[in-house]
Coordinates of C-alpha atoms and ligand atoms in Angstrom, one line a residue:
M5 CA -91.5 -122.9 -134.2
K6 CA -88.2 -121.6 -135.6
V7 CA -86.5 -123.0 -138.7
I8 CA -82.7 -123.1 -138.5
K9 CA -80.8 -123.8 -141.7
T10 CA -77.2 -123.3 -140.7
I11 CA -75.0 -125.4 -138.5
S12 CA -73.5 -122.4 -136.7
A13 CA -77.0 -120.9 -135.8
M14 CA -78.1 -124.3 -134.5
Q15 CA -74.9 -124.6 -132.4
K16 CA -75.4 -121.1 -131.0
Y17 CA -79.0 -121.9 -130.1
S18 CA -78.1 -125.1 -128.3
T19 CA -75.2 -123.5 -126.4
H20 CA -77.6 -120.9 -125.2
C21 CA -80.2 -123.5 -124.1
R22 CA -77.5 -125.4 -122.2
K23 CA -76.3 -122.2 -120.5
I24 CA -79.8 -121.6 -119.1
S25 CA -80.3 -125.3 -118.2
R26 CA -83.0 -126.0 -120.7
S27 CA -83.2 -129.8 -121.5
I28 CA -83.0 -130.5 -125.2
G29 CA -84.8 -133.5 -126.8
F30 CA -83.8 -134.4 -130.4
V31 CA -85.7 -136.3 -133.2
P32 CA -83.5 -136.9 -136.3
T33 CA -85.5 -137.6 -139.4
M34 CA -85.2 -137.7 -143.2
G35 CA -88.5 -135.9 -143.7
A36 CA -91.7 -137.1 -145.4
L37 CA -93.1 -137.1 -141.9
H38 CA -95.9 -139.3 -140.8
D39 CA -97.5 -140.5 -137.5
G40 CA -94.4 -142.5 -136.6
H41 CA -92.4 -139.3 -136.5
R42 CA -95.2 -137.5 -134.7
A43 CA -95.1 -140.1 -131.9
L44 CA -91.4 -139.4 -131.4
I45 CA -91.9 -135.6 -131.4
K46 CA -94.7 -136.1 -128.8
A47 CA -92.6 -138.3 -126.6
D48 CA -89.8 -135.7 -126.9
R49 CA -92.3 -132.9 -126.0
H50 CA -93.4 -134.8 -122.9
T51 CA -90.0 -134.9 -121.4
N52 CA -87.9 -132.0 -122.6
R53 CA -88.0 -128.2 -122.4
I54 CA -86.8 -127.8 -126.0
V55 CA -87.8 -130.0 -128.9
V56 CA -85.5 -130.1 -131.9
V57 CA -86.4 -132.0 -135.1
S58 CA -83.9 -132.3 -137.9
L59 CA -84.7 -133.0 -141.5
F60 CA -81.8 -134.2 -143.6
V61 CA -81.8 -136.8 -146.3
N62 CA -78.4 -138.2 -145.5
P63 CA -76.6 -139.3 -148.7
L64 CA -74.0 -141.2 -146.7
Q65 CA -76.5 -143.9 -145.6
F66 CA -77.7 -144.8 -149.1
G67 CA -75.9 -147.3 -151.3
P68 CA -75.0 -146.4 -154.9
R69 CA -78.0 -148.3 -156.3
E70 CA -80.4 -147.2 -153.5
D71 CA -83.2 -144.7 -153.6
F72 CA -81.5 -141.4 -152.5
Q73 CA -82.7 -139.5 -155.5
Q74 CA -86.2 -140.9 -155.3
Y75 CA -86.6 -140.5 -151.5
P76 CA -89.7 -138.3 -150.9
R77 CA -88.9 -134.6 -150.1
T78 CA -91.8 -132.7 -148.7
L79 CA -90.3 -129.7 -146.9
T80 CA -93.4 -127.4 -146.9
Q81 CA -95.7 -130.1 -145.4
D82 CA -93.0 -131.3 -143.0
R83 CA -92.6 -127.8 -141.6
L84 CA -96.3 -127.4 -140.9
F85 CA -96.3 -131.0 -139.5
C86 CA -93.5 -130.2 -137.0
E87 CA -95.1 -127.0 -135.9
K88 CA -98.5 -128.8 -135.2
A89 CA -96.7 -131.7 -133.5
G90 CA -95.1 -129.3 -131.0
A91 CA -91.5 -128.9 -132.1
D92 CA -89.6 -125.7 -131.1
I93 CA -86.9 -125.9 -133.7
L94 CA -86.8 -127.5 -137.2
F95 CA -83.1 -127.9 -138.2
V96 CA -82.6 -128.3 -141.9
P97 CA -78.9 -128.3 -142.7
N98 CA -77.8 -128.5 -146.3
G99 CA -75.8 -131.4 -147.8
H100 CA -72.7 -129.3 -148.6
A101 CA -72.5 -127.9 -145.2
M102 CA -72.8 -131.3 -143.6
Y103 CA -70.3 -132.9 -146.0
P104 CA -68.0 -130.1 -147.4
D105 CA -65.3 -131.0 -149.8
G106 CA -62.5 -132.7 -148.0
F107 CA -64.8 -134.4 -145.4
Q108 CA -63.1 -137.6 -144.4
T109 CA -64.3 -139.0 -141.1
T110 CA -66.5 -142.0 -140.6
V111 CA -68.0 -143.3 -137.3
L112 CA -68.1 -147.1 -137.6
V113 CA -69.8 -149.3 -134.9
G114 CA -68.8 -153.0 -134.8
K115 CA -70.7 -156.2 -134.3
V116 CA -74.3 -155.0 -133.9
T117 CA -74.2 -153.3 -137.3
Q118 CA -72.8 -156.3 -139.2
G119 CA -75.8 -158.6 -139.7
Y120 CA -79.3 -158.1 -141.2
E121 CA -79.5 -154.5 -142.5
G122 CA -75.7 -154.2 -142.3
Q123 CA -75.3 -157.2 -144.5
S124 CA -78.0 -156.2 -147.0
R125 CA -76.9 -152.6 -147.1
P126 CA -73.1 -152.3 -146.9
A127 CA -72.0 -149.0 -145.3
H128 CA -75.5 -148.0 -144.5
F129 CA -74.9 -148.0 -140.7
D130 CA -71.6 -146.2 -141.2
G131 CA -73.6 -143.4 -142.8
V132 CA -76.2 -143.5 -140.0
T133 CA -73.8 -143.4 -137.1
T134 CA -71.6 -140.7 -138.8
V135 CA -74.6 -138.4 -139.4
V136 CA -76.1 -139.0 -136.0
T137 CA -72.7 -138.2 -134.4
K138 CA -72.5 -134.9 -136.3
L139 CA -76.1 -134.0 -135.6
C140 CA -75.7 -134.8 -131.9
H141 CA -72.6 -132.6 -131.7
I142 CA -74.5 -129.8 -133.4
V143 CA -77.8 -130.1 -131.4
A144 CA -76.2 -131.2 -128.1
P145 CA -79.3 -132.9 -126.8
D146 CA -79.9 -134.6 -123.5
R147 CA -82.1 -137.2 -125.2
V148 CA -82.3 -138.5 -128.8
Y149 CA -85.4 -140.3 -130.0
F150 CA -85.6 -143.3 -132.4
G151 CA -88.4 -145.6 -133.6
Q152 CA -88.5 -149.3 -132.9
K153 CA -89.3 -149.8 -136.6
D154 CA -85.5 -149.4 -137.3
Y155 CA -84.5 -151.6 -134.4
Q156 CA -81.0 -152.3 -135.4
Q157 CA -80.4 -148.6 -136.1
A158 CA -81.5 -147.7 -132.5
I159 CA -79.2 -150.4 -131.0
A160 CA -76.3 -149.2 -133.1
V161 CA -76.8 -145.6 -132.0
K162 CA -77.2 -146.7 -128.4
Q163 CA -73.9 -148.6 -128.6
M164 CA -72.2 -145.6 -130.3
L165 CA -73.3 -143.2 -127.6
L166 CA -72.0 -145.5 -125.0
D167 CA -68.6 -146.2 -126.7
L168 CA -67.9 -142.6 -127.5
N169 CA -68.9 -141.3 -124.1
M170 CA -71.6 -139.0 -125.6
P171 CA -73.8 -137.9 -122.6
I172 CA -77.0 -138.5 -124.4
K173 CA -79.8 -141.0 -123.7
M174 CA -81.2 -142.9 -126.6
V175 CA -85.0 -143.3 -126.2
M176 CA -86.7 -146.0 -128.4
R177 CA -90.4 -145.6 -129.0
P178 CA -92.8 -148.2 -130.3
T179 CA -93.6 -148.6 -134.1
V180 CA -96.7 -146.8 -135.2
R181 CA -98.8 -148.7 -137.7
E182 CA -101.6 -148.1 -140.2
S183 CA -104.9 -149.6 -139.2
D184 CA -104.2 -152.8 -141.2
G185 CA -100.9 -153.3 -139.3
L186 CA -98.4 -152.0 -142.0
A187 CA -95.6 -150.1 -140.2
M188 CA -95.7 -146.4 -141.3
S189 CA -92.8 -145.5 -143.5
S190 CA -91.9 -142.7 -145.8
R191 CA -91.3 -145.4 -148.4
N192 CA -94.9 -146.7 -148.3
T193 CA -95.8 -143.9 -150.7
H194 CA -93.8 -145.7 -153.4
L195 CA -96.1 -148.7 -153.3
K196 CA -98.5 -149.3 -156.1
P197 CA -102.1 -150.2 -155.0
N198 CA -101.6 -153.9 -155.4
E199 CA -98.3 -153.7 -153.6
R200 CA -99.8 -151.7 -150.8
G201 CA -102.4 -154.5 -150.4
A202 CA -99.8 -157.2 -150.3
A203 CA -97.6 -155.3 -147.8
T204 CA -99.9 -156.1 -144.9
V205 CA -98.5 -159.7 -145.1
I206 CA -95.4 -158.4 -143.3
Y207 CA -97.2 -157.7 -140.0
H208 CA -99.3 -160.9 -140.4
A209 CA -96.1 -162.9 -140.7
L210 CA -94.6 -161.2 -137.6
K211 CA -97.8 -161.9 -135.7
E212 CA -97.7 -165.5 -136.8
G213 CA -94.2 -165.8 -135.5
G214 CA -95.4 -164.4 -132.1
R215 CA -98.3 -166.8 -132.1
Q216 CA -96.1 -169.8 -132.7
I217 CA -93.9 -168.8 -129.8
R218 CA -96.8 -168.4 -127.5
L219 CA -98.0 -171.9 -128.6
G220 CA -94.7 -173.3 -127.4
E221 CA -92.4 -173.3 -130.3
R222 CA -88.8 -172.5 -129.2
S223 CA -86.7 -173.2 -132.3
G224 CA -85.5 -170.1 -134.0
A225 CA -85.2 -172.0 -137.3
R226 CA -88.8 -173.1 -137.2
I227 CA -90.1 -169.7 -136.3
R228 CA -88.2 -168.3 -139.3
G229 CA -89.8 -171.0 -141.4
A230 CA -93.3 -170.1 -140.2
I231 CA -92.7 -166.4 -140.9
E232 CA -91.3 -167.1 -144.4
R233 CA -94.3 -169.3 -145.2
V234 CA -96.7 -166.4 -144.5
L235 CA -94.6 -163.9 -146.5
N236 CA -94.4 -166.3 -149.4
T237 CA -98.2 -166.3 -149.7
E238 CA -97.9 -163.0 -151.6
A239 CA -96.2 -163.4 -155.0
V240 CA -95.1 -159.7 -155.2
V241 CA -93.1 -160.1 -151.9
N242 CA -89.5 -161.1 -152.1
V243 CA -87.9 -161.9 -148.8
D244 CA -84.5 -160.3 -148.1
Y245 CA -84.1 -161.7 -144.6
V246 CA -86.0 -162.9 -141.6
G247 CA -84.1 -162.3 -138.4
I248 CA -84.6 -164.1 -135.1
M249 CA -82.4 -162.1 -132.8
H250 CA -81.4 -161.3 -129.3
P251 CA -82.8 -157.8 -128.4
D252 CA -79.5 -156.5 -127.0
T253 CA -76.7 -158.3 -128.9
L254 CA -78.7 -158.8 -132.1
E255 CA -77.1 -162.3 -132.3
E256 CA -79.2 -165.0 -134.0
M257 CA -81.2 -167.0 -131.4
K258 CA -81.4 -170.7 -132.1
K259 CA -83.2 -171.6 -128.9
L260 CA -85.7 -168.9 -127.8
T261 CA -85.8 -167.7 -124.2
G262 CA -86.4 -164.3 -122.5
R263 CA -87.2 -161.8 -125.2
V264 CA -86.6 -162.1 -128.9
V265 CA -86.8 -159.7 -131.8
L266 CA -88.5 -161.0 -135.0
A267 CA -87.3 -158.8 -137.9
I268 CA -88.2 -158.8 -141.5
A269 CA -86.9 -157.1 -144.6
V270 CA -88.6 -157.6 -148.0
Y271 CA -88.7 -156.1 -151.4
I272 CA -92.2 -155.4 -152.8
G273 CA -91.6 -154.4 -156.4
K274 CA -88.7 -151.9 -156.2
T275 CA -89.6 -150.8 -152.6
R276 CA -87.7 -152.2 -149.7
L277 CA -89.6 -152.4 -146.4
I278 CA -88.5 -153.5 -142.9
D279 CA -90.5 -154.3 -139.7
N280 CA -90.1 -156.1 -136.4
V281 CA -91.8 -157.1 -133.2
I282 CA -90.4 -157.9 -129.8
V283 CA -91.8 -161.0 -128.3
R284 CA -91.6 -162.1 -124.7
V285 CA -91.0 -165.9 -124.6
P286 CA -93.3 -167.4 -122.0
T287 CA -91.6 -169.9 -119.6
L288 CA -93.1 -173.3 -120.3
Ligands
AMP16 P1 -86.6 -141.7 -141.1 O1 -87.2 -140.3 -141.3 O2 -87.3 -142.8 -141.8 O3 -85.1 -141.8 -141.1 O4 -87.0 -142.0 -139.5 C1 -86.7 -141.1 -138.5 C2 -87.1 -141.7 -137.2 O5 -88.5 -142.1 -137.2 C3 -86.3 -143.0 -137.0 O6 -85.9 -143.1 -135.6 C4 -87.3 -144.1 -137.3 O7 -87.1 -145.3 -136.6 C5 -88.6 -143.4 -136.8 N1 -89.7 -144.1 -137.5 C6 -89.9 -144.3 -138.8 N2 -91.1 -144.9 -139.0 C7 -91.6 -145.1 -137.8 C8 -92.8 -145.7 -137.3 N3 -93.7 -146.3 -138.1 N4 -93.1 -145.8 -136.0 C9 -92.2 -145.2 -135.1 N5 -91.1 -144.6 -135.5 C10 -90.8 -144.6 -136.8

C-alpha cells in the first residue's frame, strides 16, 4: 500500500489508472478506523481494481461547538489497518492544501439535507458535500462507498452525484455493529463505561420500532412514540430526534407503507450518536 499526501500526486496517480483502464473504488473516511470502515474497504476491494481510502478530518463539516478538536486521530494504526484491509492507496491530504487561504466554494444539496441531521447540525452537509466533491475530483473513482449508518449523508451524496453529472456510482453498505447491537462509530471511544452500557438502548429502540411495524402498527407517530419510550428508559440518554422517513425522499412518513427508515440521534453525556434501520412494511 502506498501513502499519498499531496493532491497533485493523487491526481497524477488516478489519471494514470484511468489511462490504463483500471477501475477505482474510493472509501472516504475521517480515520479512527473500525470494522465498519473495513467492510467498506472489503466491498470496494471486491469490485474494483484499485482501492483508494482517504483519511481527512474535514473541518468544514463540524459546527463551531462540535468535536473537531476532540475527534480521534490515529494515523499510525489507521495506516496499518488500511494495509491489512486490502487498500492500495491511503490518501491523507492536509487541511491547508484542501482549504487554502481564499477558498470560497460550497456545494450545497437541497431538500434531502434539510431535516434531521441537517436541522440539528446546520451547515454539516454543506461541509460533507463540499469535501466529497473535492475528493471525488481528486481521486476520480468509478464508485464511492458509504455506510448506511450515516443514511442521510449517503442519500445527499447520491443526489449530488446525480445533480452535478459526476460519473460515479454511490454504493451504500450495511451498518456494522458491535455484538450487543451498538453501531460501530469512531465516537464510541468517547463513551464512559456507564454510557457505553446505556448506548445499547439505541439499537433496542430501533428493533422495537421494527417489531411494532411487523405487529401491524402503521402510524408513524405511534412508531416514533414507541421508539422514544425505549430510549427514555436510560436516564443518561437525551433524544435529539427520532425520524420516521421515506428511504428515497427522506420525507416524514405519517402512514407507513413500502419501506421506511427509522432513524435516531441521541446525546449520551457529551457524545452524539446516530443510527438507523430500514424496515420493509408488510402488506396487511
Ligand atoms: P467516518 O470516518 O465516520 O466519516 O465514516 C466514513 C464512512 O464509514 C462513512 O461512509 C460512514 O457511513 C461509514 N461508517 C461509519 N461507521 C460505520 C458502521 N458502523 N458500519 C458501516 N459503515 C460505517
